[in-house]
Short mmCIF file of C-alpha atoms and ligand atoms in Angstrom, two decimals:
data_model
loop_
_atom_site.label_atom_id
_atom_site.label_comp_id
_atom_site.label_asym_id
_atom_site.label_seq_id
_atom_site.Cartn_x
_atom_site.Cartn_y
_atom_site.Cartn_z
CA UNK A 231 122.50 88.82 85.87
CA UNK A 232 124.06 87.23 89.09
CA UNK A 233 122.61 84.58 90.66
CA UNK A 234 120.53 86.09 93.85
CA UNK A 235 119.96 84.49 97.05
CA UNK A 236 117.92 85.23 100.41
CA UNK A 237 120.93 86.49 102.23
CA UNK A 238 121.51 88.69 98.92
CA UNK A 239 118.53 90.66 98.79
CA UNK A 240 118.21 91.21 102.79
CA UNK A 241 121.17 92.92 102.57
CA UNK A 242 119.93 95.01 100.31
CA UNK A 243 116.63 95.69 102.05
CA UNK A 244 118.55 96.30 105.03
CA UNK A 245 120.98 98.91 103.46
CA UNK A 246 121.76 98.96 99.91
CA UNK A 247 125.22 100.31 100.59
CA UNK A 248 126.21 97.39 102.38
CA UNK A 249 125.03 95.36 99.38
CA UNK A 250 127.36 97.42 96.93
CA UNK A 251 130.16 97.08 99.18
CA UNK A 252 130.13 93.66 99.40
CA UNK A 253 128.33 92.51 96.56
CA UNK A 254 129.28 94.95 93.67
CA UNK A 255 132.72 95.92 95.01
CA UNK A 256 133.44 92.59 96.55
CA UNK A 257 135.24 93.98 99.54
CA UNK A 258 136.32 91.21 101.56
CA UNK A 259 136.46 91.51 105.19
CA UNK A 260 138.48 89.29 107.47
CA UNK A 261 136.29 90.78 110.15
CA UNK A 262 133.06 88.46 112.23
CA UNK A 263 130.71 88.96 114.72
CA UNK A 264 130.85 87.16 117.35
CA UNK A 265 127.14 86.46 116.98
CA UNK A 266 127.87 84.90 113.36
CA UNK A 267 131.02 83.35 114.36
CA UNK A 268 129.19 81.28 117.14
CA UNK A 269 126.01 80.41 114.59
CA UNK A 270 128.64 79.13 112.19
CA UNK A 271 129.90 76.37 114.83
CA UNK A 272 126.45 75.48 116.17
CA UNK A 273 125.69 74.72 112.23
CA UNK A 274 128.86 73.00 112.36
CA UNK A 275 128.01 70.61 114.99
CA UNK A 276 124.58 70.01 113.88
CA UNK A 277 125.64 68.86 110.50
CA UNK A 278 128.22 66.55 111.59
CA UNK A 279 126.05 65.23 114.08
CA UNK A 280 123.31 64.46 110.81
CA UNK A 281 126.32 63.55 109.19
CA UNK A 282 127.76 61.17 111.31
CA UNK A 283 123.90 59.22 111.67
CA UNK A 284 123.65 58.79 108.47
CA UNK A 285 126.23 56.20 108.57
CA UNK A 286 125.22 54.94 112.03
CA UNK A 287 127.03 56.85 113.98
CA UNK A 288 125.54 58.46 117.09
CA UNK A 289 127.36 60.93 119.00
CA UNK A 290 126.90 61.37 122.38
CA UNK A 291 126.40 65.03 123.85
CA UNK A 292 130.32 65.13 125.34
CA UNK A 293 131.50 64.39 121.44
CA UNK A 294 129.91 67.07 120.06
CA UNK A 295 130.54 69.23 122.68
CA UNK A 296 134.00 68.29 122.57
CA UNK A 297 134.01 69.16 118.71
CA UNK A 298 132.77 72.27 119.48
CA UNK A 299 135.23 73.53 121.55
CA UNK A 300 138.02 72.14 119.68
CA UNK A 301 136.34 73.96 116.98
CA UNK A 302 136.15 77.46 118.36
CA UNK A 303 139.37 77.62 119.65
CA UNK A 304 140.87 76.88 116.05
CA UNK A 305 138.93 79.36 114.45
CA UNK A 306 138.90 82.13 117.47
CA UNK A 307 141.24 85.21 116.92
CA UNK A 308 141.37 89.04 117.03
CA UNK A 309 138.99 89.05 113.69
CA UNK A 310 135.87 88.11 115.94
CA UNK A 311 134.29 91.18 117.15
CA UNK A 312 132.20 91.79 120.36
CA UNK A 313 129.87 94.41 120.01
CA UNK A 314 127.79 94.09 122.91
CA UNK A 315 129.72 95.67 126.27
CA UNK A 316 130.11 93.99 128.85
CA UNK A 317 130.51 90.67 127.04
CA UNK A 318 133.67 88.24 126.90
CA UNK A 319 134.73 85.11 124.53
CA UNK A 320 133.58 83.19 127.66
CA UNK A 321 129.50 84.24 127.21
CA UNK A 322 129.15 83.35 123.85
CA UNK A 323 130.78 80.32 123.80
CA UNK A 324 128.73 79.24 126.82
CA UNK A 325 125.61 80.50 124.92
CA UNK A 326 126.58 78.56 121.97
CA UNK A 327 127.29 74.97 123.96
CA UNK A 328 123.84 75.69 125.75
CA UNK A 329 122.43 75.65 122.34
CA UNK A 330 123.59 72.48 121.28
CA UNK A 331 122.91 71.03 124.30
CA UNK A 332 118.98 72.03 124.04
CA UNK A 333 119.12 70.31 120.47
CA UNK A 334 120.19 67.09 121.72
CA UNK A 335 118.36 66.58 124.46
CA UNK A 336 114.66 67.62 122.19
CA UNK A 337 115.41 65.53 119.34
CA UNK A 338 117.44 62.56 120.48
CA UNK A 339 117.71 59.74 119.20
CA UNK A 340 117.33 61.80 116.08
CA UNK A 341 115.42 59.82 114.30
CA UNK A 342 111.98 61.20 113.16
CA UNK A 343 113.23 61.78 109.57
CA UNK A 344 115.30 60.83 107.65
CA UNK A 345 118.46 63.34 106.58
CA UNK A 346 118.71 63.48 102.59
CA UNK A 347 121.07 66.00 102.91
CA UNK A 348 123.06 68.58 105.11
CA UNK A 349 123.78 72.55 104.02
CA UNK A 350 122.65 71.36 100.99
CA UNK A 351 122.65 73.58 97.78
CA UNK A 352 119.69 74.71 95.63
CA UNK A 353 119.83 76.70 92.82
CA UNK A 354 116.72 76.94 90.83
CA UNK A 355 115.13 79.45 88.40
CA UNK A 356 112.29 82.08 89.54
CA UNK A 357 110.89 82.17 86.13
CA UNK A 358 110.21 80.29 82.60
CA UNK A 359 113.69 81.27 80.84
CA UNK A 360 115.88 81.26 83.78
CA UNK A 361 116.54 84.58 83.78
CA UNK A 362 116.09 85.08 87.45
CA UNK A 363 118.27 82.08 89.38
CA UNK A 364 118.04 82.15 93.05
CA UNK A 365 120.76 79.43 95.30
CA UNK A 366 120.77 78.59 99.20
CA UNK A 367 122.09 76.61 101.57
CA UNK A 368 119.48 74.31 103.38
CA UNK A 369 121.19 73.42 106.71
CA UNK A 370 119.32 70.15 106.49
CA UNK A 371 116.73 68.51 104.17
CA UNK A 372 114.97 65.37 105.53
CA UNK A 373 111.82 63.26 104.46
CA UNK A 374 109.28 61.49 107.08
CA UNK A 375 107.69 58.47 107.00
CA UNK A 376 104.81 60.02 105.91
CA UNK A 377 106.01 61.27 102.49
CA UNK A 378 106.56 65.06 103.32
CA UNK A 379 109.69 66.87 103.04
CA UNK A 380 110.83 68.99 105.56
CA UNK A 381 113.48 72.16 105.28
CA UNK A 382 115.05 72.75 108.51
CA UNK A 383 116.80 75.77 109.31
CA UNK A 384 119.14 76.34 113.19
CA UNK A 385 118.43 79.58 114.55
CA UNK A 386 120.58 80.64 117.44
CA UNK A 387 119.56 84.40 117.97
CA UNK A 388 118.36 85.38 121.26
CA UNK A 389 114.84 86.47 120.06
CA UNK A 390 111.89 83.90 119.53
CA UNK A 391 109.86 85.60 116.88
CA UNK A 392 106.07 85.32 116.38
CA UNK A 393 104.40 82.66 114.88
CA UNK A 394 103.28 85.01 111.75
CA UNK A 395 106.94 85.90 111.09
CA UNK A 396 107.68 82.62 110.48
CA UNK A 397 104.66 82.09 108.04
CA UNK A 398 106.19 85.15 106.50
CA UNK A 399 109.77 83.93 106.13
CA UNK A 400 111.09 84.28 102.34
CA UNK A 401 114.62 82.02 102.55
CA UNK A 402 112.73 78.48 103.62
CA UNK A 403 109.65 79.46 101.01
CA UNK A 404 112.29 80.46 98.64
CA UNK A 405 113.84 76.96 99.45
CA UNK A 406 110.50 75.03 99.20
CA UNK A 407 110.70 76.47 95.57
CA UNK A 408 113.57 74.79 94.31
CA UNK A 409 112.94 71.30 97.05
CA UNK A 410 109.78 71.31 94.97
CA UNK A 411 111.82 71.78 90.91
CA UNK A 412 114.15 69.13 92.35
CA UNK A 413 111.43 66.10 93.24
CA UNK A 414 108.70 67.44 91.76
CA UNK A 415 106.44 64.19 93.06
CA UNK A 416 106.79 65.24 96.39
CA UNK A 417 104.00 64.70 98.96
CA UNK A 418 104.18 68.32 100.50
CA UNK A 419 107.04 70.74 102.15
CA UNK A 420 107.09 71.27 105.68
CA UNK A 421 109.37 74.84 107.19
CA UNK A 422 111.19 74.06 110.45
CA UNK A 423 113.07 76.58 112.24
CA UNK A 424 114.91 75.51 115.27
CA UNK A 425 115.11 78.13 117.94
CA UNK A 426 118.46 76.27 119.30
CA UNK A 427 118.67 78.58 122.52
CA UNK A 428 114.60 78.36 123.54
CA UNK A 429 114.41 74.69 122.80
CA UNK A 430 111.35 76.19 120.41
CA UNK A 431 110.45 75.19 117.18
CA UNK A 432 108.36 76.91 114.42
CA UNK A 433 106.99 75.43 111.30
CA UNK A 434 104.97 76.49 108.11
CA UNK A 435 103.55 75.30 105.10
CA UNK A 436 102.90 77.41 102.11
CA UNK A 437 100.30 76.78 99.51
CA UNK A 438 101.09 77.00 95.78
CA UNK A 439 99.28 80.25 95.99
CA UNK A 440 101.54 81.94 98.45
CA UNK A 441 104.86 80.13 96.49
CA UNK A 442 103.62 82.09 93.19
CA UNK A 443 103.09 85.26 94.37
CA UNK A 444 106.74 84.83 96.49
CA UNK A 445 107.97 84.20 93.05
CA UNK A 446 106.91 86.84 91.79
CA UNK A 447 107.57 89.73 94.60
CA UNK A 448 111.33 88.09 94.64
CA UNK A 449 111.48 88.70 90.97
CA UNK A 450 110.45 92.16 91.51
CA UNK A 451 113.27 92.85 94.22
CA UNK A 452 115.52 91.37 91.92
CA UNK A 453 115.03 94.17 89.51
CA UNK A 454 114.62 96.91 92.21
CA UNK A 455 118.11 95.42 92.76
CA UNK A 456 118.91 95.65 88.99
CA UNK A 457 117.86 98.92 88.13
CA UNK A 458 119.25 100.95 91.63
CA UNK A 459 121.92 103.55 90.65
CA UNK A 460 122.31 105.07 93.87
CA UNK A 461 122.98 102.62 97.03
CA UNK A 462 122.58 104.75 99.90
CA UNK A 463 123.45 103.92 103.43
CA UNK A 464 120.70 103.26 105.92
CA UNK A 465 121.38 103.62 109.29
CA UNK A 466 120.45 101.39 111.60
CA UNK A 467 121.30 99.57 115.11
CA UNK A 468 122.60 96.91 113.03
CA UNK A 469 125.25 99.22 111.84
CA UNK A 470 127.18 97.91 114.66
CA UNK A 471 127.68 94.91 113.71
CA UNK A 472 128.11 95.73 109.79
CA UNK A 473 131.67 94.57 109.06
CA UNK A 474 131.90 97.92 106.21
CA UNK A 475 131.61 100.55 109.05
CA UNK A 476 134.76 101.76 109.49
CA UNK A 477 134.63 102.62 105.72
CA UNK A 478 130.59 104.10 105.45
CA UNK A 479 130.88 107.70 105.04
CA UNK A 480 127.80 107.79 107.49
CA UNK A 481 130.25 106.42 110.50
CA UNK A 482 133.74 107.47 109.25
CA UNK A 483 133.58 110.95 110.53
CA UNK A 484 131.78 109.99 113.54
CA UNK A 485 133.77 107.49 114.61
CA UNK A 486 136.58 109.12 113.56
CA UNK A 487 136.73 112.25 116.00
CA UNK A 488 134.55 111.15 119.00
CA UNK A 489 137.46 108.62 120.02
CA UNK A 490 139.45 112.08 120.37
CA UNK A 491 140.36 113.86 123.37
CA UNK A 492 138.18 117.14 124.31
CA UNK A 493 140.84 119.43 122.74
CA UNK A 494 141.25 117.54 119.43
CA UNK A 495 137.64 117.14 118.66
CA UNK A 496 137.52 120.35 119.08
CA UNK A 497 140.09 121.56 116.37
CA UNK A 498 138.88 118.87 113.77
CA UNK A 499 137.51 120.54 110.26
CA UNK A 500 134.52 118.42 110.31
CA UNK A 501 133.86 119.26 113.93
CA UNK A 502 134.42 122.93 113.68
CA UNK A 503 131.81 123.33 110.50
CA UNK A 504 129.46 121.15 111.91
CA UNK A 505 129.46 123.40 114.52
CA UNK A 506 129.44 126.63 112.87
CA UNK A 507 126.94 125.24 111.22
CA UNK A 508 124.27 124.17 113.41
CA UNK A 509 125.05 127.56 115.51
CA UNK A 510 123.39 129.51 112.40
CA UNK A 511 120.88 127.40 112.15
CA UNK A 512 119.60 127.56 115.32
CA UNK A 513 120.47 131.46 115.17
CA UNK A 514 118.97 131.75 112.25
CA UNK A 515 115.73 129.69 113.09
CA UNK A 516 115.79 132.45 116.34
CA UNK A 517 115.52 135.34 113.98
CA UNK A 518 113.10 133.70 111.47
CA UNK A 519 110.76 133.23 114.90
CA UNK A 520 111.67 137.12 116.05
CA UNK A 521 110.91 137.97 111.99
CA UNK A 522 107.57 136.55 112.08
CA UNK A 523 106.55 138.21 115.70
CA UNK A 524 107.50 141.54 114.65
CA UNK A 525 105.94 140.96 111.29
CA UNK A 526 102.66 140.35 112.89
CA UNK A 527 103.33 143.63 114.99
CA UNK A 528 103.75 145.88 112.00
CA UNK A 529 100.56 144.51 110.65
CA UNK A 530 98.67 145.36 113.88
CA UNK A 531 100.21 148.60 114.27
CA UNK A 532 99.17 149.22 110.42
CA UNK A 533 95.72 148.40 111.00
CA UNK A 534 94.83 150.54 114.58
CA UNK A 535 96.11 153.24 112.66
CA UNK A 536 95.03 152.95 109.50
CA UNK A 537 98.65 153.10 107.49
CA UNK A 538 100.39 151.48 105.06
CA UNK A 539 104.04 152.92 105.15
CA UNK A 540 105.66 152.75 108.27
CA UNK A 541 108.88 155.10 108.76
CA UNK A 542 112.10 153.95 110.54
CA UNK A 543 115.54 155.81 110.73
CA UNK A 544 116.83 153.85 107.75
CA UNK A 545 114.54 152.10 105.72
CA UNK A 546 110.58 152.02 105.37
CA UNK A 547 107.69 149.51 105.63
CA UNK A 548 105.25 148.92 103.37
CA UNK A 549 102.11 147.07 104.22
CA UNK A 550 99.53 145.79 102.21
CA UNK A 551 96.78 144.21 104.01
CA UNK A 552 94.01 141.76 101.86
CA UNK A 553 93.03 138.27 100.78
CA UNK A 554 94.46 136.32 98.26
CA UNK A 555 92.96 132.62 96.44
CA UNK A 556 93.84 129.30 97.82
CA UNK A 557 93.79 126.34 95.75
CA UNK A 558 93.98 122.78 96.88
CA UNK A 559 96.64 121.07 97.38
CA UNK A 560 98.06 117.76 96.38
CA UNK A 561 97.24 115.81 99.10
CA UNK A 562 94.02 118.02 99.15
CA UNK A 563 90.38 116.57 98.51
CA UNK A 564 89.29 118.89 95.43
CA UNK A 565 92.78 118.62 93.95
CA UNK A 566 92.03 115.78 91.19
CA UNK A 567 89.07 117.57 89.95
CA UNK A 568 90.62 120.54 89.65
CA UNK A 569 93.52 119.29 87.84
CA UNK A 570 90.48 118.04 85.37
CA UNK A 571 88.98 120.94 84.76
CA UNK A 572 91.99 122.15 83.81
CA UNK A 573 93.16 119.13 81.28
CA UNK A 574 89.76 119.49 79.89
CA UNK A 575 89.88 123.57 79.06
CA UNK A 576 93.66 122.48 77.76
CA UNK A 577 95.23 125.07 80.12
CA UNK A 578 97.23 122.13 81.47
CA UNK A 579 100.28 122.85 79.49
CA UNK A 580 100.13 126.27 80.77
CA UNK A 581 101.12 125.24 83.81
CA UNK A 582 102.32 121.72 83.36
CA UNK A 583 102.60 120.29 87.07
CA UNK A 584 99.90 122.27 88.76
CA UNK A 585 101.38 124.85 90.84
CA UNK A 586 98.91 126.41 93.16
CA UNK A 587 100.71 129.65 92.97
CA UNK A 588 101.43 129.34 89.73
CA UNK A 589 97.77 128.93 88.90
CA UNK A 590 96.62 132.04 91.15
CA UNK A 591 99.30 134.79 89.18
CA UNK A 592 97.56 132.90 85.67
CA UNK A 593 93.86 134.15 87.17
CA UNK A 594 95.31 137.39 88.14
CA UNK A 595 96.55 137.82 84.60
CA UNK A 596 93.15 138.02 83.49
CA UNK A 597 93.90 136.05 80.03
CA UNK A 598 92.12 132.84 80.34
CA UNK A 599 88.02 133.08 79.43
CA UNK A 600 85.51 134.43 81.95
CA UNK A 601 83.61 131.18 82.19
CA UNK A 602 86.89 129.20 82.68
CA UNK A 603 88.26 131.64 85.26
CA UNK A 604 84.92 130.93 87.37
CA UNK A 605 84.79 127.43 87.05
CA UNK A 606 88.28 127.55 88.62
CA UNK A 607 87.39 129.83 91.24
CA UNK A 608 85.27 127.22 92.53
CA UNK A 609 87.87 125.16 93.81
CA UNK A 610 89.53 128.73 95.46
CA UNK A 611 89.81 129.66 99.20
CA UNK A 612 90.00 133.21 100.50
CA UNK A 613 92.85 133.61 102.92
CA UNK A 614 94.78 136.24 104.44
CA UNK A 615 96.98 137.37 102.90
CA UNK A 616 99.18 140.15 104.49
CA UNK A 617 102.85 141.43 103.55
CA UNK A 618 105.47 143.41 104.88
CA UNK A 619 107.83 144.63 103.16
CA UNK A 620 111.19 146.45 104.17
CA UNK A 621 112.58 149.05 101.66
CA UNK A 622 116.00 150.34 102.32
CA UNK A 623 116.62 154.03 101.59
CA UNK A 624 116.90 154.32 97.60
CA UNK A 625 115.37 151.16 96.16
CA UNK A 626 111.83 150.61 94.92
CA UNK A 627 109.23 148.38 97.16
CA UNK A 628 109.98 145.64 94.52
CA UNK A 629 113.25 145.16 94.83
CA UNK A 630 112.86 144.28 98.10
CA UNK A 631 112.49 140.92 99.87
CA UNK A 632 109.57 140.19 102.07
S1 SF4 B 236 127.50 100.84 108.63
FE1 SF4 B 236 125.27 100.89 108.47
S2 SF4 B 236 124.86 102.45 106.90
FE2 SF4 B 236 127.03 101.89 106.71
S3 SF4 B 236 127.10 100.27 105.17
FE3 SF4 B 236 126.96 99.27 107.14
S4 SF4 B 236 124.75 98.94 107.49
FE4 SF4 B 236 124.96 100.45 105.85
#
């Protein structure tokens, strides 16, 4: 079994096809948002500014500043990606120096813990044999002078969530976890998020409670994870920003011909069915409407005149007119105790999964016992239960659809 990590099993939540691409197939992709390109730096900066403390060294806002451009026009190329219109290089690099700058000026001099390590790695087992090993990347683990450790974590998104989303954050619990298997003496965890671009912070502690049943919800993801055959796509908003989209057969076609000039997407295959397609469909959902007016017609005409075969140039109607038993349904109230009576008599097998209709044709049948038949009966509703039928010229009423 792989080792899992938070990242991991989000993507899987999020759309298990994106986890098969790029965790099963391993399909690497040159391609970045812009959003993750930018998050990457501001990490950057923050750890080298941690980095640089820890052996004295205080940089002033300009240095890192200074880093961080240096930085981004190194790494910048055609493989970052701006999804958002409207947008240039030139906003999100602004949005990411405004982010660092809002760190330094809340926590300097920096000092009210002390770093024991930067993007840090954990690894640590879920469970008693190790089966199910989870790793991370703390961006920075510290320790205050009071004893507790604390697991911080930059966040430079442009949304400052709730205060319960934090408390229900997996990665830092998931974290805690293995801080916890590494010093196991420790005098308590502490989860900090830094909300780089509000100047917010959130934090949350989780009690040994909460950790154990985390453990044990992650462990059964993992095997969701394990056991999945089929990774389907799930469509989202994020989609746009999922690096695998130009090869998802959910976006291919799509994206594909609606580039295309009028007359083009016009003449595609896909385009062409699609549309023939959803013509009879709606043509088709026209008639079934027409169908059931006229159907309801023929009945009424049936009953003011007391008939039952209607005659038309071609073909014929037949009409029955009567009731017929309802049972309940599955979501219905009675359903479970009728499915009991049924188990009990040992007519079950008869008609394995109950099948209402199935059931009603059994009664009709007349073959089960009198006292059985009633008990079922019980659970039935009368309802209408009027039919047309159309017989063409030569052919027997049965043969006929309604
Ligand atoms: S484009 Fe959307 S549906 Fe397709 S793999 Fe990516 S996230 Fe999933």
């Amino acid at each position: 079994m792989p080792v899992y990590s938070h990242s991991r099993l989000e993507t899987f939540e999020t759309c298990p096809l994106k986890y098969k691409f790029r965790y099963i197939d391993e399909i690497k992709k040159a391609e970045q948002s812009v959003e993750a390109f930018l998050g990457g730096l501001v990490h950057e900066v923050l750890r080298k500014l941690y980095d640089d403390l820890q052996l004295e060294k205080l940089n002033t806002m300009d240095e890192l500043l200074e880093s961080y451009a240096a930085n981004w026009k190194k790494a910048w190329g055609p493989h970052v990606r701006i999804v958002r219109a409207g947008m240039t290089e030139r906003n999100y690099f602004d949005y990411g120096a405004k982010c660092i700058r809002n760190y330094y000026e809340q926590y300097r001099p920096f000092r009210q813990s002390q770093t024991l390590g930067t993007e840090a790695r954990l690894i640590f087992p879920l469970d008693g044999e190790g089966k199910y090993q989870v790793q991370g990347y703390v961006d920075r683990i510290a320790r205050r002078d009071d004893g507790i450790i604390e697991i911080h974590d930059y966040k430079t998104s442009r949304s400052l969530p709730a205060q319960q989303k934090s408390d229900g954050d997996r990665q830092l619990a998931l974290y805690q976890i293995g801080i916890e298997r590494q010093w196991p003496d420790t005098r308590g965890v502490e989860l900090i998020w830094h909300y780089v671009a509000f100047k917010e912070t959130r934090r949350s502690r989780r009690t040994a409670a909460q950790l154990l049943e985390l453990r044990q919800q992650t462990i059964e993801l993992i095997d969701r994870v394990e056991h999945t055959k089929q990774f389907e796509g799930r469509r989202s908003a994020l989609c746009d920003w999922c690096e695998y989209k130009p090869d998802c057969p959910l976006w291919r076609h799509p994206d594909s011909v609606l580039a295309l000039p009028p007359a083009q997407f016009k003449a595609d295959d896909g385009v062409r069915l699609a549309d023939e397609y959803a013509k009879t469909k709606y043509e088709l959902h026209t008639l079934e409407l027409r169908l059931e007016q006229l159907k309801e017609q023929v009945i009424a005409f049936a009953q003011q005149r007391n008939l039952r075969v209607i005659q038309g140039s071609g073909a014929q109607i037949y009409v029955r007119l009567g009731e017929a038993e309802k049972f309940p349904g599955k979501r219905e109230e009675l359903r479970a105790a009728l499915e009991n009576v049924l188990k009990k008599a040992g007519k079950w097998e008869e008609i394995s999964e109950l099948d209402t209709a199935a059931l009603a044709h059994a009664l009709e049948a007349a073959k089960w016992p009198a006292e059985l038949v009633a008990e079922v009966r019980r659970f039935a509703t009368q309802v209408a239960r009027d039919s047309v039928t159309l017989r063409r010229a030569g052919k027997s009423a049965e043969d006929e659809a309604e």
